[in-house]
């Protein structure tokens, strides 16, 4: 299995509180991604990183920020959690220097905002 | 972004072959066809990918139409463990955001004993 771990795996938090999810990899892949998955929507890209300190927005980035201070860690922060951010969050790593490669996904973090 | 079209759901019997179709009529010449699947309560996992020629690996086979406007993922003998959502994704052969994986809703495969 690819070396990618997400923490925490489950979290319940209150509306308005900040929350940070962590994705850690041991594969030294340059690209890292955060997705969210909700019923009826499949996986939607939130943010991605193409190197240390290099990040960009995905299709559903509002309300989220990310940071990548070292190759192995990609953090997703909800500055002020809302109920609409209740979801399952997946991290992925990939080397898209060419499309002839595969992505590896973490096991997911189930976040509930009450 | 190039789009794919898949049936919402399919059913199969255990130990029978399964053919999962995907249409991608707007595919460009440099797009790779990727398939991922997501088992219940797990993250997606890579299944197979190809460009022009048919591909085989230990999990499945990928049959690509000659005009590349459609493809079919073939599970040769479905098992109960193959029950999952299968995603057909086009991935551009460029770096940066053009190489990102963009998921649709996929096909939910049910396998009956």
Tab-separated table of C-alpha atoms in Angstrom:
chain	number	residue	atom	x	y	z
A	1	UNK	CA	0.000	0.000	0.000
A	2	UNK	CA	1.105	3.518	-0.776
A	3	UNK	CA	2.345	5.459	2.216
A	4	UNK	CA	-0.446	7.941	2.719
A	5	UNK	CA	-2.229	8.529	6.006
A	6	UNK	CA	-4.929	10.944	7.047
A	7	UNK	CA	-5.563	12.221	10.531
A	8	UNK	CA	-7.856	12.317	12.302
A	9	UNK	CA	-10.048	9.608	10.808
A	10	UNK	CA	-13.167	10.938	12.508
A	11	UNK	CA	-13.940	14.299	14.009
A	12	UNK	CA	-16.981	16.040	15.395
A	13	UNK	CA	-16.721	19.771	15.826
A	14	UNK	CA	-18.980	22.707	16.515
A	15	UNK	CA	-20.043	25.357	14.038
A	16	UNK	CA	-17.651	28.284	13.985
A	17	UNK	CA	-14.596	26.440	15.281
A	18	UNK	CA	-11.408	26.013	13.250
A	19	UNK	CA	-10.506	22.528	12.091
A	20	UNK	CA	-7.321	21.200	10.502
A	21	UNK	CA	-7.033	17.896	8.708
A	22	UNK	CA	-3.657	16.390	7.971
A	23	UNK	CA	-2.443	14.308	5.057
A	24	UNK	CA	0.965	12.682	5.386
A	25	UNK	CA	2.830	10.796	2.652
A	26	UNK	CA	6.059	8.834	2.574
A	27	UNK	CA	6.220	8.502	-1.228
A	28	UNK	CA	7.880	11.838	-1.971
A	29	UNK	CA	5.209	12.640	-4.575
A	30	UNK	CA	5.207	16.232	-5.672
A	31	UNK	CA	1.445	16.585	-6.094
A	32	UNK	CA	-1.065	16.282	-3.258
A	33	UNK	CA	-4.832	16.807	-3.334
A	34	UNK	CA	-7.779	17.300	-1.039
A	35	UNK	CA	-11.229	16.110	-2.116
A	36	UNK	CA	-14.566	16.057	-0.384
A	37	UNK	CA	-17.293	13.499	-0.992
A	38	UNK	CA	-20.958	14.026	-0.338
A	39	UNK	CA	-23.913	11.809	-1.236
A	40	UNK	CA	-24.928	12.366	-4.848
A	41	UNK	CA	-21.817	14.393	-5.724
A	42	UNK	CA	-18.952	11.954	-6.016
A	43	UNK	CA	-15.520	13.380	-5.205
A	44	UNK	CA	-14.942	17.073	-5.707
A	45	UNK	CA	-11.544	18.716	-5.710
A	46	UNK	CA	-11.001	21.348	-2.993
A	47	UNK	CA	-7.339	22.337	-3.306
A	48	UNK	CA	-4.174	20.816	-4.584
A	49	UNK	CA	-0.455	21.366	-4.197
A	50	UNK	CA	2.248	20.973	-6.800
A	51	UNK	CA	5.181	21.494	-4.463
A	52	UNK	CA	6.258	22.962	-1.152
A	53	UNK	CA	4.440	26.259	-0.664
A	54	UNK	CA	2.785	25.897	-4.096
A	55	UNK	CA	-0.971	25.420	-3.940
A	56	UNK	CA	-3.982	26.137	-6.104
A	57	UNK	CA	-7.756	26.036	-5.878
A	58	UNK	CA	-10.042	23.297	-7.066
A	59	UNK	CA	-13.732	23.461	-7.880
A	60	UNK	CA	-15.052	23.812	-4.297
A	61	UNK	CA	-12.403	25.842	-2.472
A	62	UNK	CA	-14.581	28.443	-0.720
A	63	UNK	CA	-14.275	28.165	3.061
A	64	UNK	CA	-11.067	26.135	2.909
A	65	UNK	CA	-7.388	26.952	3.037
A	66	UNK	CA	-4.360	24.717	2.660
A	67	UNK	CA	-0.696	24.745	3.500
A	68	UNK	CA	2.275	22.694	2.493
A	69	UNK	CA	5.465	23.548	4.365
A	70	UNK	CA	7.204	20.274	3.553
A	71	UNK	CA	6.864	17.625	0.880
A	72	UNK	CA	5.278	15.010	3.085
A	73	UNK	CA	2.491	17.024	4.711
A	74	UNK	CA	-0.539	18.754	3.214
A	75	UNK	CA	-2.910	20.438	5.653
A	76	UNK	CA	-6.527	21.374	5.005
A	77	UNK	CA	-8.000	24.032	7.287
A	78	UNK	CA	-11.596	25.051	7.787
A	79	UNK	CA	-11.182	28.475	9.353
A	80	UNK	CA	-14.725	28.545	10.729
A	81	UNK	CA	-16.524	25.272	10.226
A	82	UNK	CA	-20.109	25.271	8.951
A	83	UNK	CA	-22.658	22.483	8.753
A	84	UNK	CA	-22.322	22.457	4.964
A	85	UNK	CA	-18.750	21.278	5.437
A	86	UNK	CA	-19.910	18.047	7.020
A	87	UNK	CA	-18.443	15.528	4.615
A	88	UNK	CA	-15.886	12.813	4.068
A	89	UNK	CA	-12.525	14.243	3.076
A	90	UNK	CA	-9.989	12.334	1.020
A	91	UNK	CA	-6.368	13.111	0.413
A	92	UNK	CA	-4.566	11.873	-2.690
A	93	UNK	CA	-1.016	11.860	-3.945
A	94	UNK	CA	0.074	11.663	-7.528
A	95	UNK	CA	2.901	12.467	-9.873
A	96	UNK	CA	1.267	13.968	-12.934
A	97	UNK	CA	4.426	14.663	-14.802
A	98	UNK	CA	2.618	12.492	-17.318
A	99	UNK	CA	-0.853	10.972	-17.322
A	100	UNK	CA	0.701	7.511	-17.424
A	101	UNK	CA	0.717	7.286	-13.620
A	102	UNK	CA	-1.767	6.415	-10.909
A	103	UNK	CA	-3.068	8.262	-7.869
A	104	UNK	CA	-3.124	6.904	-4.352
A	105	UNK	CA	-5.844	7.869	-1.897
A	106	UNK	CA	-6.006	7.950	1.833
A	107	UNK	CA	-8.701	6.210	3.850
A	108	UNK	CA	-10.642	9.394	4.422
A	109	UNK	CA	-11.605	11.648	7.319
A	110	UNK	CA	-15.246	11.805	8.316
A	111	UNK	CA	-15.978	15.312	9.595
A	112	UNK	CA	-19.237	16.223	11.261
A	113	UNK	CA	-20.000	19.854	12.049
A	114	UNK	CA	-22.809	20.265	14.578
B	1	UNK	CA	-12.377	19.443	-19.216
B	2	UNK	CA	-13.166	16.362	-21.256
B	3	UNK	CA	-16.253	14.613	-19.929
B	4	UNK	CA	-17.248	10.992	-19.516
B	5	UNK	CA	-20.684	9.379	-19.413
B	6	UNK	CA	-21.369	6.220	-17.449
B	7	UNK	CA	-24.546	4.381	-16.457
B	8	UNK	CA	-25.588	5.174	-12.909
B	9	UNK	CA	-25.794	1.536	-11.875
B	10	UNK	CA	-25.306	-2.010	-13.080
B	11	UNK	CA	-25.905	-5.461	-11.665
B	12	UNK	CA	-23.938	-8.619	-12.101
B	13	UNK	CA	-23.973	-12.174	-10.854
B	14	UNK	CA	-21.027	-13.534	-8.942
B	15	UNK	CA	-18.405	-15.329	-11.064
B	16	UNK	CA	-19.768	-13.880	-14.299
B	17	UNK	CA	-17.958	-11.308	-16.459
B	18	UNK	CA	-18.919	-7.661	-16.130
B	19	UNK	CA	-18.588	-5.025	-18.832
B	20	UNK	CA	-18.707	-1.449	-17.572
B	21	UNK	CA	-19.096	1.083	-20.402
B	22	UNK	CA	-17.831	4.644	-20.607
B	23	UNK	CA	-18.439	7.206	-23.338
B	24	UNK	CA	-15.979	10.023	-23.886
B	25	UNK	CA	-16.794	11.498	-27.263
B	26	UNK	CA	-14.776	14.707	-26.678
B	27	UNK	CA	-11.548	12.937	-25.771
B	28	UNK	CA	-8.406	14.590	-27.072
B	29	UNK	CA	-5.488	12.778	-28.617
B	30	UNK	CA	-3.337	13.041	-25.509
B	31	UNK	CA	-5.957	12.091	-22.898
B	32	UNK	CA	-5.395	8.878	-21.010
B	33	UNK	CA	-8.440	6.835	-19.929
B	34	UNK	CA	-8.242	5.972	-16.255
B	35	UNK	CA	-10.509	3.757	-14.159
B	36	UNK	CA	-10.757	3.921	-10.401
B	37	UNK	CA	-13.121	2.171	-8.050
B	38	UNK	CA	-14.318	2.962	-4.574
B	39	UNK	CA	-15.319	0.182	-2.229
B	40	UNK	CA	-17.794	1.051	0.533
B	41	UNK	CA	-16.273	3.260	3.240
B	42	UNK	CA	-12.892	3.402	1.527
B	43	UNK	CA	-10.931	5.824	-0.609
B	44	UNK	CA	-10.807	5.329	-4.363
B	45	UNK	CA	-8.263	2.872	-5.707
B	46	UNK	CA	-6.634	2.685	-9.096
B	47	UNK	CA	-7.830	-0.079	-11.408
B	48	UNK	CA	-6.306	0.406	-14.842
B	49	UNK	CA	-5.518	2.993	-17.490
B	50	UNK	CA	-4.738	3.150	-21.183
B	51	UNK	CA	-4.202	5.441	-24.136
B	52	UNK	CA	-5.013	3.613	-27.362
B	53	UNK	CA	-4.376	-0.096	-27.026
B	54	UNK	CA	-6.295	-2.558	-24.895
B	55	UNK	CA	-4.710	-3.149	-21.514
B	56	UNK	CA	-4.750	-6.037	-19.064
B	57	UNK	CA	-3.646	-6.258	-15.462
B	58	UNK	CA	-4.356	-8.501	-12.519
B	59	UNK	CA	-7.540	-6.631	-11.642
B	60	UNK	CA	-9.221	-6.041	-14.987
B	61	UNK	CA	-8.998	-5.420	-18.706
B	62	UNK	CA	-9.594	-2.177	-20.529
B	63	UNK	CA	-10.962	-2.276	-24.052
B	64	UNK	CA	-10.649	1.003	-25.956
B	65	UNK	CA	-12.623	1.674	-29.099
B	66	UNK	CA	-10.623	2.324	-32.242
B	67	UNK	CA	-11.869	5.942	-32.405
B	68	UNK	CA	-11.256	6.282	-28.622
B	69	UNK	CA	-14.705	7.756	-28.083
B	70	UNK	CA	-15.656	4.948	-25.732
B	71	UNK	CA	-14.074	2.318	-23.556
B	72	UNK	CA	-15.134	-0.692	-21.506
B	73	UNK	CA	-13.778	-1.941	-18.224
B	74	UNK	CA	-13.989	-5.712	-18.070
B	75	UNK	CA	-14.004	-7.690	-14.837
B	76	UNK	CA	-13.552	-11.245	-15.976
B	77	UNK	CA	-15.159	-12.968	-12.990
B	78	UNK	CA	-17.023	-10.709	-10.630
B	79	UNK	CA	-16.745	-11.409	-6.938
B	80	UNK	CA	-18.717	-9.922	-4.081
B	81	UNK	CA	-15.654	-7.824	-3.289
B	82	UNK	CA	-15.973	-6.126	-6.684
B	83	UNK	CA	-19.161	-4.371	-5.579
B	84	UNK	CA	-18.123	-0.728	-5.723
B	85	UNK	CA	-18.543	2.547	-7.575
B	86	UNK	CA	-16.426	2.561	-10.735
B	87	UNK	CA	-15.182	5.848	-12.128
B	88	UNK	CA	-14.039	6.425	-15.694
B	89	UNK	CA	-11.817	9.516	-15.846
B	90	UNK	CA	-9.954	11.244	-18.640
B	91	UNK	CA	-6.597	12.580	-17.628
B	92	UNK	CA	-4.683	15.035	-19.759
B	93	UNK	CA	-1.065	14.244	-20.419
B	94	UNK	CA	0.157	17.538	-19.062
B	95	UNK	CA	1.457	18.703	-15.751
B	96	UNK	CA	-0.317	21.160	-13.515
B	97	UNK	CA	-4.059	21.342	-13.154
B	98	UNK	CA	-4.646	19.739	-16.542
B	99	UNK	CA	-3.394	16.473	-15.127
B	100	UNK	CA	-5.756	16.532	-12.148
B	101	UNK	CA	-8.234	13.714	-11.581
B	102	UNK	CA	-11.775	15.041	-11.941
B	103	UNK	CA	-14.412	12.560	-10.804
B	104	UNK	CA	-17.931	12.150	-12.141
B	105	UNK	CA	-20.599	10.138	-10.372
B	106	UNK	CA	-19.436	6.772	-11.685
B	107	UNK	CA	-21.291	3.472	-12.016
B	108	UNK	CA	-22.421	1.655	-8.916
B	109	UNK	CA	-21.865	-2.052	-9.496
B	110	UNK	CA	-23.864	-4.525	-7.457
B	111	UNK	CA	-22.824	-8.179	-7.429
B	112	UNK	CA	-25.377	-10.845	-6.548
B	113	UNK	CA	-24.361	-14.170	-5.023
